[in-house]
Coordinates of C-alpha atoms in Angstrom, one line a residue:
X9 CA 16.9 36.3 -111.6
X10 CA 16.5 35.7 -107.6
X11 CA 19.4 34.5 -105.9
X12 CA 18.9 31.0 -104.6
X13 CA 19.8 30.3 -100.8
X14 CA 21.6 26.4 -100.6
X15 CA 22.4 26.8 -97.0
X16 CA 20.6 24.7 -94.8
X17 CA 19.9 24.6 -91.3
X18 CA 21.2 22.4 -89.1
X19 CA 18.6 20.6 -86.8
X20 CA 18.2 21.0 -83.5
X21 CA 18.8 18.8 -80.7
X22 CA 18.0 18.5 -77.1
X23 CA 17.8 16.0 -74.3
X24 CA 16.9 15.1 -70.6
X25 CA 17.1 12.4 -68.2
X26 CA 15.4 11.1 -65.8
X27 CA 17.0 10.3 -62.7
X28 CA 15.0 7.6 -59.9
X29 CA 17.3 7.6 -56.6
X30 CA 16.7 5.7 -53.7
X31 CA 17.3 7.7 -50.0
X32 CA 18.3 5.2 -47.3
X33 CA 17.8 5.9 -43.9
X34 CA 17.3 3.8 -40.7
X35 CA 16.3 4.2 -36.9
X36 CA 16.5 2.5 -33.9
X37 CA 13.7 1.5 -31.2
X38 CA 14.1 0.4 -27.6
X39 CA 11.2 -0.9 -26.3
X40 CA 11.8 -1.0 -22.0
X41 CA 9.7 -2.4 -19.6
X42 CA 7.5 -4.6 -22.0
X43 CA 5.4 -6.2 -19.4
X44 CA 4.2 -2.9 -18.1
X45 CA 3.5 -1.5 -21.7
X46 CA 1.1 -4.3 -22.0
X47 CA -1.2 -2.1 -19.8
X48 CA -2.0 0.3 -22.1
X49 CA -4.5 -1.6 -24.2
X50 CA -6.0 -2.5 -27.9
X51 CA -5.2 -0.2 -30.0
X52 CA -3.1 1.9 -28.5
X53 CA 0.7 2.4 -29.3
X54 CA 4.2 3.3 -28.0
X55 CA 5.9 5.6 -30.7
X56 CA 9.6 5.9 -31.1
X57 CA 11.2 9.4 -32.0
X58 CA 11.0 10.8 -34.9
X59 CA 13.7 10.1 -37.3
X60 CA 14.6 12.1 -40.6
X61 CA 14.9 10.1 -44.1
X62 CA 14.4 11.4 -47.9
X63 CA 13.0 14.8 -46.4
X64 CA 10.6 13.2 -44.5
X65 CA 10.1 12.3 -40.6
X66 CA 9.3 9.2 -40.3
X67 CA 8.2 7.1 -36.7
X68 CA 8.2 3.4 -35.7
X69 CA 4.5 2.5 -33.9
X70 CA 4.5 -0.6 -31.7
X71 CA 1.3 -2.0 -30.5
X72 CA 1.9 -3.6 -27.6
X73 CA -1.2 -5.8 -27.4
X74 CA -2.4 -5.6 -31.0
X75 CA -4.1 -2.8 -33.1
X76 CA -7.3 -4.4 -33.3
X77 CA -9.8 -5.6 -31.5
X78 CA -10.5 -8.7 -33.4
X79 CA -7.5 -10.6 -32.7
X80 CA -8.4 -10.2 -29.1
X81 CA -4.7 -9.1 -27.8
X82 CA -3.1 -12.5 -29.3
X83 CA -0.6 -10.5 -31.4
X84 CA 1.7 -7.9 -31.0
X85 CA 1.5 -5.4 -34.6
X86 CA 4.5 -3.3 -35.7
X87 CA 4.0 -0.1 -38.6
X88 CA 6.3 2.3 -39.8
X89 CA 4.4 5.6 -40.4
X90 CA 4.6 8.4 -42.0
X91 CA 5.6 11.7 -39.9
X92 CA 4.9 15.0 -42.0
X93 CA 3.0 16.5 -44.7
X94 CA 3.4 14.3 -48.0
X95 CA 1.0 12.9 -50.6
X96 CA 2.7 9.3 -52.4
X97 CA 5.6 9.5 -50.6
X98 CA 6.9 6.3 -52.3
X99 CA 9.4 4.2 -50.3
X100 CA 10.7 0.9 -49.3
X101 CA 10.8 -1.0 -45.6
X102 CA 12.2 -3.1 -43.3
X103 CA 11.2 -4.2 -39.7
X104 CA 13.7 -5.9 -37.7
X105 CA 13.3 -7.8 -34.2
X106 CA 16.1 -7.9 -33.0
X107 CA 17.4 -11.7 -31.3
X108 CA 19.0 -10.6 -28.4
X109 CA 21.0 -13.8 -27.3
X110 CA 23.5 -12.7 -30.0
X111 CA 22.6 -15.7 -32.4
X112 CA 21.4 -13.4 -34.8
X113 CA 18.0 -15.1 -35.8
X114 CA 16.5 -11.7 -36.1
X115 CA 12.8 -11.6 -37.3
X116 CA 12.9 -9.7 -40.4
X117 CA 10.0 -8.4 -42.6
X118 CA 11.4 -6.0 -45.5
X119 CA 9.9 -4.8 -48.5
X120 CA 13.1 -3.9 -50.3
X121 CA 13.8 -7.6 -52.2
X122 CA 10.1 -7.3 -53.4
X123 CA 9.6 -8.0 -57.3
X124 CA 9.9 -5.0 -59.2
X125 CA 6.2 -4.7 -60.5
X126 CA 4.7 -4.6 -56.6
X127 CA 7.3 -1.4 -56.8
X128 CA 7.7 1.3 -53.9
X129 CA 4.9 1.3 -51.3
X130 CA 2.9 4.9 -51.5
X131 CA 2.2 6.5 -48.5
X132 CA -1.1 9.1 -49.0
X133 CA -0.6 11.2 -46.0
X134 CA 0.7 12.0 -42.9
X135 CA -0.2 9.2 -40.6
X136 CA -0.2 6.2 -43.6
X137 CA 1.9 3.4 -42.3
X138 CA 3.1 0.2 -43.2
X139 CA 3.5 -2.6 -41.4
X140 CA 1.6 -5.8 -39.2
X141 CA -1.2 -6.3 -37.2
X142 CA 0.0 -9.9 -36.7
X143 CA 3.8 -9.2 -36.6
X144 CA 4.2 -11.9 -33.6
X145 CA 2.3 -14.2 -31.3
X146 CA 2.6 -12.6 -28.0
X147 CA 3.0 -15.4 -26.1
X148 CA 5.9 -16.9 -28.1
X149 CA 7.1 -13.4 -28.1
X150 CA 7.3 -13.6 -24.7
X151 CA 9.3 -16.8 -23.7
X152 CA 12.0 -15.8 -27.3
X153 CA 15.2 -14.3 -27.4
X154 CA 13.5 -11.2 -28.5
X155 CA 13.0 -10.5 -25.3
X156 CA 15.9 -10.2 -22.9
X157 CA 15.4 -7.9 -19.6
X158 CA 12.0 -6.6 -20.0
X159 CA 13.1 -5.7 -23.1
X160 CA 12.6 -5.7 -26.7
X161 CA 14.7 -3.6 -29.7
X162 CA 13.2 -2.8 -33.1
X163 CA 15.2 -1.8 -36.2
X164 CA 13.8 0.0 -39.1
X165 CA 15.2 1.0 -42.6
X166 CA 13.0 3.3 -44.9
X167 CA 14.6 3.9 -48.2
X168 CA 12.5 7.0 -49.8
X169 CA 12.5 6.6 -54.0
X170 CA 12.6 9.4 -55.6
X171 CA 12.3 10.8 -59.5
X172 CA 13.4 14.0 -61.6
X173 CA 13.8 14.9 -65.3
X174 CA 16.7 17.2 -65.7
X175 CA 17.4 18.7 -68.9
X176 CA 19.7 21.4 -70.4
X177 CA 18.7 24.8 -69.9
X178 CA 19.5 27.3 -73.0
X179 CA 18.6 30.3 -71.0
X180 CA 18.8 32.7 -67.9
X181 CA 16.3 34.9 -67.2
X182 CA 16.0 36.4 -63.9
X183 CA 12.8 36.0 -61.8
X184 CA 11.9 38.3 -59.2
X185 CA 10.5 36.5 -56.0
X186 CA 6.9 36.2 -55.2
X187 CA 5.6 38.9 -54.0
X188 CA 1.5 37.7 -53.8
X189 CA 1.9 37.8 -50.0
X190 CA 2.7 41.2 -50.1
X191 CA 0.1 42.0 -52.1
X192 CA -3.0 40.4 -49.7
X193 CA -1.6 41.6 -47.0
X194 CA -2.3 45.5 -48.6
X195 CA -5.9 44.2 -49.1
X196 CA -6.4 43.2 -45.9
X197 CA -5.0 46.5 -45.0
X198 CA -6.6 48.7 -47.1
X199 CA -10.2 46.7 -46.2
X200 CA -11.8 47.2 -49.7
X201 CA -14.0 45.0 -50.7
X202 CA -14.1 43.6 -47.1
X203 CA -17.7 41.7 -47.3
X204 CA -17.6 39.5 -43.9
X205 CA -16.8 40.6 -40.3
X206 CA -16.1 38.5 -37.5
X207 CA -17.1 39.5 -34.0
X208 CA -14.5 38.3 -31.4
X209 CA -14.1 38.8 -27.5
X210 CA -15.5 42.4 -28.3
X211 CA -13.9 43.1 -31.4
X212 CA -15.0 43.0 -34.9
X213 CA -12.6 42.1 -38.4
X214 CA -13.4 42.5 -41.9
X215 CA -12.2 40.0 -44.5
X216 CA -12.8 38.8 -47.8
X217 CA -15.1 35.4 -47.8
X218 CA -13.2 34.2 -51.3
X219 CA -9.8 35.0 -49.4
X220 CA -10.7 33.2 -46.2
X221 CA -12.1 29.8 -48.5
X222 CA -8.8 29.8 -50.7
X223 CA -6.9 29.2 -47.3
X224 CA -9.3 27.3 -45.1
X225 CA -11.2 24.6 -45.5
X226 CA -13.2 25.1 -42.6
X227 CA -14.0 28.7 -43.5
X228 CA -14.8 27.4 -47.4
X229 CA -17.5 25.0 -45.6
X230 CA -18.4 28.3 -42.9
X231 CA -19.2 30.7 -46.0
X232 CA -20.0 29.2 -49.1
X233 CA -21.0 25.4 -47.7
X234 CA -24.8 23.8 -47.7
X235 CA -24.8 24.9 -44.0
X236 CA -23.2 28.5 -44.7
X237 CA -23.5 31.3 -42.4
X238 CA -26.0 33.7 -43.9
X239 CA -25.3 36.6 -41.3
X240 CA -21.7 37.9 -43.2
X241 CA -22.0 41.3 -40.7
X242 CA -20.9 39.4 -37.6
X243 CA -20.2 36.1 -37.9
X244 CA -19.5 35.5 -33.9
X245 CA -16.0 33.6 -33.0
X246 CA -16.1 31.3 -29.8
X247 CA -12.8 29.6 -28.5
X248 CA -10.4 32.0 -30.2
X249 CA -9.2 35.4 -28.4
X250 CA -8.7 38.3 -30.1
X251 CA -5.0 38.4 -31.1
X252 CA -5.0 35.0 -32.1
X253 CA -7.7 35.9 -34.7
X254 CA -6.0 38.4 -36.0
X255 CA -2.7 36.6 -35.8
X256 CA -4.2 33.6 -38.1
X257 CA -6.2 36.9 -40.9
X258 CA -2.5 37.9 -41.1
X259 CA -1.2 34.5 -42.0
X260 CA -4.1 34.1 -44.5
X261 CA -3.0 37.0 -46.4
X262 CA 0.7 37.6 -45.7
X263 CA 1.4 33.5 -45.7
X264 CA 4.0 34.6 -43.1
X265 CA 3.6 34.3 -39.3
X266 CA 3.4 37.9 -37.6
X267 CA 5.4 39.7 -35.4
X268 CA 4.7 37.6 -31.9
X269 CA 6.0 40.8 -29.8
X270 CA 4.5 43.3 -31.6
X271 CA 0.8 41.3 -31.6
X272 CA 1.4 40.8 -27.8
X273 CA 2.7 44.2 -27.0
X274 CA 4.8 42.0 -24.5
X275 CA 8.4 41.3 -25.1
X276 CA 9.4 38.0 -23.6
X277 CA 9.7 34.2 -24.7
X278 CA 6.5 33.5 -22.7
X279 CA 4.5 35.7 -24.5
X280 CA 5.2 34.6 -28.0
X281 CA 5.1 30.6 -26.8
X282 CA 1.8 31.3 -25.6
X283 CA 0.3 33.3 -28.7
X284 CA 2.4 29.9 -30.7
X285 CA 0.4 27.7 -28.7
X286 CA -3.1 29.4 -29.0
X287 CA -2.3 29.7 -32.9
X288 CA -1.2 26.3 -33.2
X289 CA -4.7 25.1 -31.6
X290 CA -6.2 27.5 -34.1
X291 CA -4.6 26.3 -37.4
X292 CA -5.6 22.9 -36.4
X293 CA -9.0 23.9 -36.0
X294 CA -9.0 25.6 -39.4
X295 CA -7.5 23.2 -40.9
X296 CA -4.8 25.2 -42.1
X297 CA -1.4 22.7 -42.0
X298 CA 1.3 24.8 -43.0
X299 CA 0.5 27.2 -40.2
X300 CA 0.5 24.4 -37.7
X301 CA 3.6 23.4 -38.6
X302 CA 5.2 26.4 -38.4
X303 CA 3.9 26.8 -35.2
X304 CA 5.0 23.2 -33.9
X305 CA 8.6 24.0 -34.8
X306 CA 8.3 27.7 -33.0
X307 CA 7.1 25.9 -29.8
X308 CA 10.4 23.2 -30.4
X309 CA 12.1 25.5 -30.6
X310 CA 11.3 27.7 -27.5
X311 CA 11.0 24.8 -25.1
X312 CA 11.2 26.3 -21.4
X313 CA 10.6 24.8 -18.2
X314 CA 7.5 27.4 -17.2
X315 CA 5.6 26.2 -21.0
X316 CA 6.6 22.9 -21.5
X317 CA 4.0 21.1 -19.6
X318 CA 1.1 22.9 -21.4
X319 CA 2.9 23.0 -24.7
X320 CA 3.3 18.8 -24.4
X321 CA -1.0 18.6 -23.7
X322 CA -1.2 20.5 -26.9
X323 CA 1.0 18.6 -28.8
X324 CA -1.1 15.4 -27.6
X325 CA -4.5 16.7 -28.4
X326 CA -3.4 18.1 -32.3
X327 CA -1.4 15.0 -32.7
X328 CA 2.1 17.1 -33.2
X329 CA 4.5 14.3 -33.0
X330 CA 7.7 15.9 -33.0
X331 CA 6.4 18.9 -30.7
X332 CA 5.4 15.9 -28.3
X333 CA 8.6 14.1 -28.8
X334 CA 11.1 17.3 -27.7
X335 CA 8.8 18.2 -24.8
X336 CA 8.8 14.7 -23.8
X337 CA 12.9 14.6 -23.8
X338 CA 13.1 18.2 -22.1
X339 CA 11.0 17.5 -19.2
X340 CA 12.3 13.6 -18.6
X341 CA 16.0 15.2 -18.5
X342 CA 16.8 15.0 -13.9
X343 CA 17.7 18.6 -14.5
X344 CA 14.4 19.6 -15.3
X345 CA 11.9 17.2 -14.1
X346 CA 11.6 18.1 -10.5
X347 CA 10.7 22.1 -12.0
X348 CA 8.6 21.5 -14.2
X349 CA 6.7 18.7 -12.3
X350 CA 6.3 22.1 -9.7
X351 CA 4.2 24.1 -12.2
X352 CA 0.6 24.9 -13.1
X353 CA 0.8 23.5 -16.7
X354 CA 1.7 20.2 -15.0
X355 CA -1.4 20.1 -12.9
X356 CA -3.1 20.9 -16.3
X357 CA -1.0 17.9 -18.1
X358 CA -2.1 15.6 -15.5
X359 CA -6.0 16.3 -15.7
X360 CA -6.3 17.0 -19.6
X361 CA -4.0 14.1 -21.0
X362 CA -3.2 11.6 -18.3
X363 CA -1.8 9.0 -20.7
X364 CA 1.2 11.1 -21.8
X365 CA 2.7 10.6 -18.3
X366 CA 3.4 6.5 -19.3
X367 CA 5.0 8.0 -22.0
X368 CA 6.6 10.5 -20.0
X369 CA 7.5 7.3 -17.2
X370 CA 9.1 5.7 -20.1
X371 CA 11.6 8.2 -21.1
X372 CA 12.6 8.8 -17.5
X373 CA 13.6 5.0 -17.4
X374 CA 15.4 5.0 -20.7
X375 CA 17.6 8.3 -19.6
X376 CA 18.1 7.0 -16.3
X377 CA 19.2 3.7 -18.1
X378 CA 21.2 5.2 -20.2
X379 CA 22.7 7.6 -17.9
X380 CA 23.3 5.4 -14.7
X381 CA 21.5 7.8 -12.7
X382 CA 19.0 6.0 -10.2
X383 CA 16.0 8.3 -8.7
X384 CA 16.4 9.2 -5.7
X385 CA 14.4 8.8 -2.3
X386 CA 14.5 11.1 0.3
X387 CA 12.4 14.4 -0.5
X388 CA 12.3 13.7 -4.6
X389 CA 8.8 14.5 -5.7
X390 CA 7.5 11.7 -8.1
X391 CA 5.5 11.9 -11.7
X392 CA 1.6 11.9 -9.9
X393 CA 2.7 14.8 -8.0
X394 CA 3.6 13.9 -4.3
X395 CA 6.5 12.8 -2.4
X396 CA 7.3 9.1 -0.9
X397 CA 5.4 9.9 2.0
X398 CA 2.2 10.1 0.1
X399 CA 1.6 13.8 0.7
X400 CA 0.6 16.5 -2.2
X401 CA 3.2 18.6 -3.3
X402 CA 2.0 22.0 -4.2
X403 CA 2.1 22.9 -8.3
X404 CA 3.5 26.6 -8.7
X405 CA 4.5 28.5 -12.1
X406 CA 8.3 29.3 -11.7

């Protein structure tokens, strides 16, 4: 007669939360010389810094006569925008003009006492804001106690929301790190299966077309688009120099940046800014984002008085906010400004993106505000690149 088992099991039990944390941060904005910010038209913006909050940079945007066109420059508008790379960032905000009489009627717009089913405000991308296009009437603006020397000073909270599910783990099992880069980059070694080639300044490089549409979507469009290239044996390259080229097939592949002195042959900080520079300008052009941001933090990172002129019109043209930010601070310091005003890339900065030098004017007030120093006369050469007498000072690379 079988043995009958009357032990039972016990069941099995698990759980998990989830956890929904709000990241406060804020930032604040000193407007100077309102009435000569005015000048700058519809549409167009004067950006704080950069400002870090929930792992995301964040910037305040303040229109000095309006964003558009239809309210005909009777408003001033006021946005908080997104920074960096993110896709429904959710977060709260809060815009603050400041009353300077010290009366405290501030001007306060805030989306954190909203009702709880309007929730969080999603942000898509970098470059969504939130804000007003009607934050205040300019001309009441302009006789209030918001405005006290020329003056106006904007506060800004952001509180970033964020959710997790954490639940118990029952194992460890170790996991060896990726090593898919390691593995494309052989391929594009090895060349098999190469089936497109790229003719550039001379040279010719063989690639994969599946590759080269994974990572890009421009090459996607280039190779396998309604428009697509049929002529896969040498596809010609304008704009791009050789050892950019093949700087940007090794990030396709490796998903790492290369070694800037070994591509260049040259070792020196100049060289690899300028092969940063060139490859930023060719990420962007690729649309490849990661790569452009790695690049914008090499180039902030390697600021120098000889570069930063041309590495500031870059950062205006791809729309690099912080790169354009750090340059801007670096060449307004009294230290540097006279140098770098004496170089090539200045010259260049002047004809290519002659707006940045407001911008430029504007951080030279606020350190020189700050700081107590006054510009001198005498011969102190000034931001359009002569001296008080009117004469034209030469531009040299240091």
């Amino acid at each position: 007669m079988g043995r009958v088992n009357n032990e039972t099991t016990s069941p099995s039990s698990t759980a998990s939360s989830s956890i929904t944390e709000t990241v406060n941060g804020s930032h604040q904005f000193k407007i100077t010389g309102y009435s000569r910010s005015k000048e700058i038209g519809i549409g167009k913006y004067i950006a704080s810094d950069t400002f870090m909050v929930g792992g995301y940079a964040w910037a305040i945007y303040f229109y000095p006569v309006g964003k558009s066109e239809e309210d005909n420059a009777t408003y001033v508008s006021l946005f908080i925008a997104l920074a960096s790379e993110g896709t429904d960032v959710r977060a709260l905000f809060e815009l603050t003009l400041l009353d300077q009489s010290g009366r405290e009627r501030h001007k306060v717009h805030s989306h954190f006492n909203r009702a709880l089913e309007s929730g969080p405000y999603a942000l898509k991308y970098r470059g969504s804001m939130w804000g007003y296009k009607r934050f205040f009437r300019r001309t009441l603006l302009e006789t209030s106690d918001y405005l006290k020397d020329d003056c106006l000073s904007v506060h800004c909270s952001v509180g970033v929301v964020k959710s997790q599910t954490e639940g118990q783990k029952v194992y460890s099992i170790p996991i060896p790190p990726s090593d898919i880069g390691l593995q494309f980059g052989q391929l594009l070694e090895s060349a098999k299966g190469t089936d497109v080639n790229f003719e550039v300044d001379g040279e010719v490089f063989s690639a994969h077309k599946l590759v080269l549409a994974a990572r890009s979507p421009v090459f996607r469009a280039q190779l396998f688009g309604p428009m697509k290239d049929e002529n896969t044996k040498g596809i010609q390259v304008e704009d791009v120099e050789a050892p950019v080229f093949k700087a940007l097939l090794h990030f396709m592949y490796w998903d790492v940046l290369p070694d800037m002195e070994e591509l260049t042959g040259l070792n020196s900080k100049w060289a690899s800014t300028l092969m940063s520079q060139h490859l930023l300008a060719a990420a962007d052009r690729y649309g490849m984002e990661r790569l452009r941001l790695l690049c914008e933090t090499s180039l902030c990172e390697d600021v120098a008085i000889n570069t930063v002129a041309t590495t500031l019109a870059l950062a205006e043209q791809h729309h690099c906010i912080q790169l354009k930010s750090v340059c801007l601070k670096f060449v307004a310091l009294p230290e540097n400004l006279r140098a770098v005003m004496q170089t090539d890339g200045f010259q260049y900065l002047k004809e290519s993106c002659p707006s940045v030098l407001t911008e430029l004017l504007e951080y030279v007030a606020r350190i020189s505000e700050h700081s107590g120093v006054a510009i001198k006369h005498g011969n102190e050469v000034f931001v359009d690149g002569s001296d008080v007498n009117g004469r034209r000072v030469r531009q040299r690379l240091l």
